[in-house]
Coordinates of N, CA and C and ligand atoms in Angstrom, one line a residue:
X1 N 0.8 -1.2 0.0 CA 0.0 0.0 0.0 C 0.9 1.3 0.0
X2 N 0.3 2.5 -0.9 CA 0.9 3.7 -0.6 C 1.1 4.7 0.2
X3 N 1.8 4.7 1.4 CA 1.1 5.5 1.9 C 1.0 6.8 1.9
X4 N 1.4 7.5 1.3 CA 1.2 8.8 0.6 C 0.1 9.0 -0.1
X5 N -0.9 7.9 -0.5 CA -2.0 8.1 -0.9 C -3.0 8.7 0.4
X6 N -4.4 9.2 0.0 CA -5.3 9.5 0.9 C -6.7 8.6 0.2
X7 N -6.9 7.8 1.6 CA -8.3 7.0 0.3 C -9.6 7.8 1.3
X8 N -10.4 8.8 0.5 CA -11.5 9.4 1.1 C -11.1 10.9 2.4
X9 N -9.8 10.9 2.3 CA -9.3 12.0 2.9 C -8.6 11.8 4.3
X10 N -8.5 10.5 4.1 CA -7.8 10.0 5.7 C -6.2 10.2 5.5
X11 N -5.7 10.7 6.6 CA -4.1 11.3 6.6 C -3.2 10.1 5.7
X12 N -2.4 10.6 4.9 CA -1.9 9.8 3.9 C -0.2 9.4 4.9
X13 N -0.5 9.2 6.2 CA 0.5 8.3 7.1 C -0.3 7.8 7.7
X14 N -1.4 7.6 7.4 CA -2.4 7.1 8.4 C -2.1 5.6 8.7
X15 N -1.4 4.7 7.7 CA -0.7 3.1 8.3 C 1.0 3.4 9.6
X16 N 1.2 4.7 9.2 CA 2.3 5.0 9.8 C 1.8 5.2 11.6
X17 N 1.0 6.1 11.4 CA 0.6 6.7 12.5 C -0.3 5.1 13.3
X18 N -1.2 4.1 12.9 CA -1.9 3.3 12.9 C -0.8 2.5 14.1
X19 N 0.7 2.4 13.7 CA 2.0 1.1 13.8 C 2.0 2.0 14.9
X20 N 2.0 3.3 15.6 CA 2.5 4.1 16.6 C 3.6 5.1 15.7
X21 N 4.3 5.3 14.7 CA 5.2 5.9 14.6 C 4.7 7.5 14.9
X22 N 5.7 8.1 15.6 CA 5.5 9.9 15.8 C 4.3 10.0 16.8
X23 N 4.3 8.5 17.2 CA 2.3 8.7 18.2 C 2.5 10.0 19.2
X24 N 1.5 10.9 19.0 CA 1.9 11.6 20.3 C 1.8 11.3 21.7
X25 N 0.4 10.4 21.5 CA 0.1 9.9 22.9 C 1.0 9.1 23.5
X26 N 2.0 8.1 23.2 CA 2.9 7.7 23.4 C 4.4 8.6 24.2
X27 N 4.4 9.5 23.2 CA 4.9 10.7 23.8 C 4.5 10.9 25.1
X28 N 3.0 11.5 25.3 CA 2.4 12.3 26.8 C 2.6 11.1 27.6
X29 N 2.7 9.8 27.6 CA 2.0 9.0 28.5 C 3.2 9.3 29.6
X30 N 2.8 8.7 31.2 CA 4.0 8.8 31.5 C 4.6 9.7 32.2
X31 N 4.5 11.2 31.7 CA 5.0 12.3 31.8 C 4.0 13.6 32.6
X32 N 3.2 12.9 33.4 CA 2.2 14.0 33.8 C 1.1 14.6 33.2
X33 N 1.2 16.0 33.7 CA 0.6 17.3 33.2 C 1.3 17.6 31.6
X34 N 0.4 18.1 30.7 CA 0.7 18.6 29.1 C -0.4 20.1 29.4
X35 N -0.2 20.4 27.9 CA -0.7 21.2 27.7 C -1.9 21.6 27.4
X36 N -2.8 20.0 26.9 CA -4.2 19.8 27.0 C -4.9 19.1 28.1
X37 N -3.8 18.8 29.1 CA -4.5 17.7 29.6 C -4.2 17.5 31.1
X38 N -4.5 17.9 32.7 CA -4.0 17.0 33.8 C -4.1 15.9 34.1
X39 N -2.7 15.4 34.5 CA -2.9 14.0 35.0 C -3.6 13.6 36.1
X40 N -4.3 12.8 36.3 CA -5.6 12.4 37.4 C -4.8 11.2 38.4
X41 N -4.8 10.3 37.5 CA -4.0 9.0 38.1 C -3.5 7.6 37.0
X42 N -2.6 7.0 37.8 CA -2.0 5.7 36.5 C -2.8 4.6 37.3
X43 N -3.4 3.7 35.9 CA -3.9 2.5 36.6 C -3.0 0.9 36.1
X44 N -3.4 -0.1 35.7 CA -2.6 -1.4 35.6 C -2.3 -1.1 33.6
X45 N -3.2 -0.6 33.3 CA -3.4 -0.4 31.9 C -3.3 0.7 31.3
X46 N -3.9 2.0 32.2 CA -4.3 3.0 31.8 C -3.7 4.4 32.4
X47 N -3.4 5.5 31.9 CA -3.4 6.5 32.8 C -4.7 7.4 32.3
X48 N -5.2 8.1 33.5 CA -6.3 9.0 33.2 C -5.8 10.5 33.3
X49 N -6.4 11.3 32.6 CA -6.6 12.9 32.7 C -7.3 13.5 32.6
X50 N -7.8 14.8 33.1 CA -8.8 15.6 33.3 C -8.8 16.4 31.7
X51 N -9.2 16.8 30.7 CA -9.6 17.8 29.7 C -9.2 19.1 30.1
X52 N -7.8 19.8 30.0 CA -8.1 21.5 30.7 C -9.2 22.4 29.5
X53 N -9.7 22.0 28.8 CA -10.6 23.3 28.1 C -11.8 22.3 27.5
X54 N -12.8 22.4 28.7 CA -13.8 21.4 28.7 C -15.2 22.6 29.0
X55 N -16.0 22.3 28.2 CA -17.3 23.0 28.4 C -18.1 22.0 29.7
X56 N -17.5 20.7 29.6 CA -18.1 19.8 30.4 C -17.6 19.2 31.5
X57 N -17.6 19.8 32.7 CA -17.0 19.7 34.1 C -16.5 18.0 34.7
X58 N -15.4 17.5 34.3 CA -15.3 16.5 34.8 C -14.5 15.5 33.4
X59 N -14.7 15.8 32.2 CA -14.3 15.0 31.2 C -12.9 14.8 31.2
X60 N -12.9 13.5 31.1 CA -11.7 12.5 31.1 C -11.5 12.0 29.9
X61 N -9.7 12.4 30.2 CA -9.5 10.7 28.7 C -8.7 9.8 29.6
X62 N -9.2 8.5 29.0 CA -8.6 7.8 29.8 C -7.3 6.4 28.6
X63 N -6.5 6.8 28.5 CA -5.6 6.3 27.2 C -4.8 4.9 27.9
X64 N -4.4 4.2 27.2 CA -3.8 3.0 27.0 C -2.4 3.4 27.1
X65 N -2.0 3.0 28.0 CA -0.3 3.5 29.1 C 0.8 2.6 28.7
X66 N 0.1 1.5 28.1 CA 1.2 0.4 27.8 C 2.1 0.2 26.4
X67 N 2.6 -0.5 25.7 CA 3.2 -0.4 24.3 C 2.1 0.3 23.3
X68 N 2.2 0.6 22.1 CA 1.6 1.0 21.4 C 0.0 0.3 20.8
X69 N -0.9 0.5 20.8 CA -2.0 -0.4 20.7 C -3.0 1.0 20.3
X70 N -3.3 0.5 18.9 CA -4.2 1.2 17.8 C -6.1 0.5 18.9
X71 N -6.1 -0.4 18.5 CA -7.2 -1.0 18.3 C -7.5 -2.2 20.0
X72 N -8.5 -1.6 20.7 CA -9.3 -2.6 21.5 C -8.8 -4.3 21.4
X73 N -8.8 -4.2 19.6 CA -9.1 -5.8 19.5 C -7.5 -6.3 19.3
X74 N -7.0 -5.6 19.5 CA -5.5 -6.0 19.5 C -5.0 -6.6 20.9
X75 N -6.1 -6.3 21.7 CA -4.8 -6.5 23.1 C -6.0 -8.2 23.4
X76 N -5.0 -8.9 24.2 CA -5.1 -10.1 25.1 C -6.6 -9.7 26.0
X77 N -7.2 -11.1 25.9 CA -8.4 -11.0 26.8 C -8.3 -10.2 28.5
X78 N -7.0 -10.8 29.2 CA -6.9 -10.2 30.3 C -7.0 -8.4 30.3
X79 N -6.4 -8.1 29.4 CA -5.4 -6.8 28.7 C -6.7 -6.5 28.6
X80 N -7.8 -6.8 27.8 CA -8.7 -6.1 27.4 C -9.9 -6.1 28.6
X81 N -10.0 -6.8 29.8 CA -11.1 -6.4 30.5 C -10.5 -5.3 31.6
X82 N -9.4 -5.2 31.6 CA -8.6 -4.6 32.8 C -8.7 -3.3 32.4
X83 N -8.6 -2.8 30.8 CA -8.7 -1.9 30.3 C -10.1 -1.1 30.6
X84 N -11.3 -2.0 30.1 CA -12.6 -1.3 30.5 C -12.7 -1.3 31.6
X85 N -12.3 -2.5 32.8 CA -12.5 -2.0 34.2 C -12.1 -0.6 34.3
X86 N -10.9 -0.4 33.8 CA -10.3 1.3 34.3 C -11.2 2.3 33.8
X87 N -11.8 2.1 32.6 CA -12.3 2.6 31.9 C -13.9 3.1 32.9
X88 N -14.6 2.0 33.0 CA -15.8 2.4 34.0 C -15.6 2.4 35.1
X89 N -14.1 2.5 36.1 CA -13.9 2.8 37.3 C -14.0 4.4 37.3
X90 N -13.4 5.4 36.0 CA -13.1 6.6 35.6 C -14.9 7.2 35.9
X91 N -15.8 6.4 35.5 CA -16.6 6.9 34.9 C -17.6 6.6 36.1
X92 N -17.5 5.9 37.4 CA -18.1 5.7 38.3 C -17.7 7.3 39.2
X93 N -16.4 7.0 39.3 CA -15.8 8.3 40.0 C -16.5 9.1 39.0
X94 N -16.2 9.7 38.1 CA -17.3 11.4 37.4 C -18.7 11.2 37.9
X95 N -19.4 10.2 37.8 CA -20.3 10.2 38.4 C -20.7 11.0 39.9
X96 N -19.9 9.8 40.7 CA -19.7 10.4 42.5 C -19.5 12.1 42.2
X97 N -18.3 12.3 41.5 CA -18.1 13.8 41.9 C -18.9 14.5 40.8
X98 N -19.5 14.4 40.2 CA -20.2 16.0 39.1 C -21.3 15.4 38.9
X99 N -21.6 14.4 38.8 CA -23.1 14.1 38.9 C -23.8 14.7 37.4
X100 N -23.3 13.8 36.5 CA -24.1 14.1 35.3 C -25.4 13.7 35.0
X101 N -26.1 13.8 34.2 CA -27.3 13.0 34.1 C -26.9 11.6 32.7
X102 N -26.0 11.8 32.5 CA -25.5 10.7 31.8 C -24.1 10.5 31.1
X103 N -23.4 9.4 31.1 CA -21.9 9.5 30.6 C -22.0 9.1 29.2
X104 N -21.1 9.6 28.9 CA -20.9 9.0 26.8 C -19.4 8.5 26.9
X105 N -19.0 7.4 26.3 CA -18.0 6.7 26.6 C -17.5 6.9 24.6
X106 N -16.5 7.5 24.4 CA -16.1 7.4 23.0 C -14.6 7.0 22.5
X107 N -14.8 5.6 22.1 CA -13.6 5.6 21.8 C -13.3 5.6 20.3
X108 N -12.3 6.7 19.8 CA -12.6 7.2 18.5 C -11.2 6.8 17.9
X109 N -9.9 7.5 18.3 CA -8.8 7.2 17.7 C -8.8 7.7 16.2
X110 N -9.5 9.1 15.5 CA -9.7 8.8 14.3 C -8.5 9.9 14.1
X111 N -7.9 10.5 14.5 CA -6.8 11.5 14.5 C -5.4 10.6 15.1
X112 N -5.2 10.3 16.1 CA -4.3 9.5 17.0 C -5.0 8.7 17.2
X113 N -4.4 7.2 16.7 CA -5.2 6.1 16.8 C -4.0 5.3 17.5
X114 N -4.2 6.0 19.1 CA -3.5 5.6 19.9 C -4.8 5.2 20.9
X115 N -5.2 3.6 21.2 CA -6.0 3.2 22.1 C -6.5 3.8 23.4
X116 N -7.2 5.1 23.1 CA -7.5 5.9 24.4 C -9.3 6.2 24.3
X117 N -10.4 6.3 25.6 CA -11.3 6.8 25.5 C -12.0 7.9 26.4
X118 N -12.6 8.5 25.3 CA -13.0 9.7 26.1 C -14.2 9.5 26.9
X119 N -14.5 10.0 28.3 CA -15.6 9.9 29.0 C -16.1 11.2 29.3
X120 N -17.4 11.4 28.6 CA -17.4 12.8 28.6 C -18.8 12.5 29.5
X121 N -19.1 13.7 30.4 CA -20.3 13.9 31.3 C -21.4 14.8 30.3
X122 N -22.4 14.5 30.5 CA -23.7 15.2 29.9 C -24.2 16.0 31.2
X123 N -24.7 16.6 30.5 CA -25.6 17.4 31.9 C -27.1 18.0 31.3
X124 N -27.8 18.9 32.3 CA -29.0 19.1 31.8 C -29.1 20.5 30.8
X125 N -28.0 21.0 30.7 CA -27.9 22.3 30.3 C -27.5 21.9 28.9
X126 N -26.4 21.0 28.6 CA -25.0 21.1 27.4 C -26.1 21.0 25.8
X127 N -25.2 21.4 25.2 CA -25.8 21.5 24.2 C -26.4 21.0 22.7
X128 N -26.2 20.1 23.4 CA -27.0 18.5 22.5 C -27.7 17.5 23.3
X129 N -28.6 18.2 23.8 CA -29.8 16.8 25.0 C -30.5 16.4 24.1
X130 N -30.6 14.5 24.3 CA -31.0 13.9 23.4 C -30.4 13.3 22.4
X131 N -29.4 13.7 22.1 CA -27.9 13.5 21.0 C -26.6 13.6 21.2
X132 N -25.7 12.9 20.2 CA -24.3 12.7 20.3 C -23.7 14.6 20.4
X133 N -22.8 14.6 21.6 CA -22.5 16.1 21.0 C -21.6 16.3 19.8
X134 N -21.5 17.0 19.4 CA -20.5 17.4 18.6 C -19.1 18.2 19.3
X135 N -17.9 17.4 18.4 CA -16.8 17.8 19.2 C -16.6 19.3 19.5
X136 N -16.8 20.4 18.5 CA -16.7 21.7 18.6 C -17.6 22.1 20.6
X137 N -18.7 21.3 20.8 CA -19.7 21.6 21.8 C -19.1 21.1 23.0
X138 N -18.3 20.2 23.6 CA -17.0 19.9 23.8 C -16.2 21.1 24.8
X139 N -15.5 21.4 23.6 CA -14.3 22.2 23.9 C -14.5 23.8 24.0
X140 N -13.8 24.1 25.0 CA -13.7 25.5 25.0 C -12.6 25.9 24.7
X141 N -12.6 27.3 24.2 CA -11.3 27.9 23.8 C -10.1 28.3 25.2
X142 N -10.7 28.4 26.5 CA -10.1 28.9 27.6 C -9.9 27.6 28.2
X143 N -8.5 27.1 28.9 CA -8.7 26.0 29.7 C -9.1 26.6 31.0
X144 N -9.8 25.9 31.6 CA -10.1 25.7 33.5 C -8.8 26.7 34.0
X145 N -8.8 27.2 35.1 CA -7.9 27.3 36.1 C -7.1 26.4 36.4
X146 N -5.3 26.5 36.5 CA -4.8 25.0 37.2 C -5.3 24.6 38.0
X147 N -5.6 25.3 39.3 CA -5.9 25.0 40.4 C -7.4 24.3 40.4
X148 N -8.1 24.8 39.9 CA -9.5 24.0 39.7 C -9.3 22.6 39.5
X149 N -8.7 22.6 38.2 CA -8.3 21.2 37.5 C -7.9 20.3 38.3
X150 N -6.3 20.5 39.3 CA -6.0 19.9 40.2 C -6.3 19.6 41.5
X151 N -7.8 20.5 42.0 CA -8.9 20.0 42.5 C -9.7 19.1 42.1
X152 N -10.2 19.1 41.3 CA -10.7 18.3 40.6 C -10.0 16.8 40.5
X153 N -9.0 16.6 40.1 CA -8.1 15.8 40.0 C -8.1 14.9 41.3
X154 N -8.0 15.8 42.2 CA -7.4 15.1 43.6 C -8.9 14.6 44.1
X155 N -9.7 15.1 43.8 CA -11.2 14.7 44.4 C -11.5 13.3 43.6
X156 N -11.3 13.5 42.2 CA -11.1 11.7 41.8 C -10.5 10.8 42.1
X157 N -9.1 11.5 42.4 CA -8.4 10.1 43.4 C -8.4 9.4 44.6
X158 N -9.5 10.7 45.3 CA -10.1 10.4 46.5 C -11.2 9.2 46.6
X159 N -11.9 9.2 45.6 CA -12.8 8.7 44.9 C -12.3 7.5 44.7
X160 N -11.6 7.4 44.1 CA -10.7 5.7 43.8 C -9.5 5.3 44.9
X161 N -9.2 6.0 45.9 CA -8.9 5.6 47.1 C -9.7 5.1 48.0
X162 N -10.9 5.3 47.8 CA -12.3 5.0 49.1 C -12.8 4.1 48.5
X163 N -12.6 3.7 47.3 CA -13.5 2.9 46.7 C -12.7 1.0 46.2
X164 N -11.6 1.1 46.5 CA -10.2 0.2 46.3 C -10.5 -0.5 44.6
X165 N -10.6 1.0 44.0 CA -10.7 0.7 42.7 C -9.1 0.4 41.9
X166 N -8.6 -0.1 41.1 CA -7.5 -1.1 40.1 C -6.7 0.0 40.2
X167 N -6.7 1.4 40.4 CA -5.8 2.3 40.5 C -4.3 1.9 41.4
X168 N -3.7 2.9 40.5 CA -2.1 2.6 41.6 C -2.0 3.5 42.4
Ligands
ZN1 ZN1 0.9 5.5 20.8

């Protein structure tokens, strides 16, 4: 295959990027706080972070910590329940602390197809009730306060401290 070609407008490294090469998420993992994102906590599989420019109080990504892995269906049966345990342990804690009226679990990878998912909180206000949001609906141009964020943060780990959820 070429990869310099684009079939339907998908990035023409998109087999490149697919293997991990230049992954950025591979990059961030590991390393904390970035520039989109606070770190919340590392679990057996996963590390989680808080969204700094979130219209929706609480939204997590929660990404795959370990070797490079495009695809769910890639990893080992153990590998793969351990992964959603973290995944709905993330999403029990947003629960406890912000109290959505419902979670959306998305795992997209269509940019970085580095095995990570987003858990985003709905609420009664946001601006798609009834429907998938749209990404722009999402994100805000201003991130949160550090210090918010890092409240935030620590109140989830509190969360998965009390609770003797898979976290480290
Ligand atoms: Zn990666």
């Amino acid at each position: 295959m070429n990869g310099c070609v684009t079939e339907g407008g998908w990035p023409g490294d998109w087999n490149e990027r697919m293997a991990g090469q230049d992954c950025p998420m591979c990059r961030a993992i590991g390393k904390g706080d970035n520039d989109f994102w606070v770190h919340v906590m590392t679990g057996e599989t996963a590390e989680v972070f808080l969204e700094r420019r979130s219209r929706l109080p609480g939204y997590c990504i929660v990404a795959w910590r370990l070797e490079h892995v495009a695809e769910p269906t890639e990893l080992d049966p153990d590998h793969a329940c351990q992964y959603w345990h973290e995944v709905l342990a993330v999403g029990r804690a947003i629960q406890a602390q912000f109290q959505p009226i419902k979670l959306n679990y998305m795992t997209l990878g269509n940019t970085v197809p580095h095995l990570h998912t987003h858990v985003v909180p709905r609420y009664p206000n946001d601006p798609a009730p009834g429907g998938p949001i749209a990404w722009r609906d999402i994100f805000s141009t201003r991130p949160l306060p550090d210090s918010d964020l890092h409240d935030q943060a620590a109140g989830l780990r509190d969360l998965f401290s009390r609770t003797r959820t898979p976290f480290l």
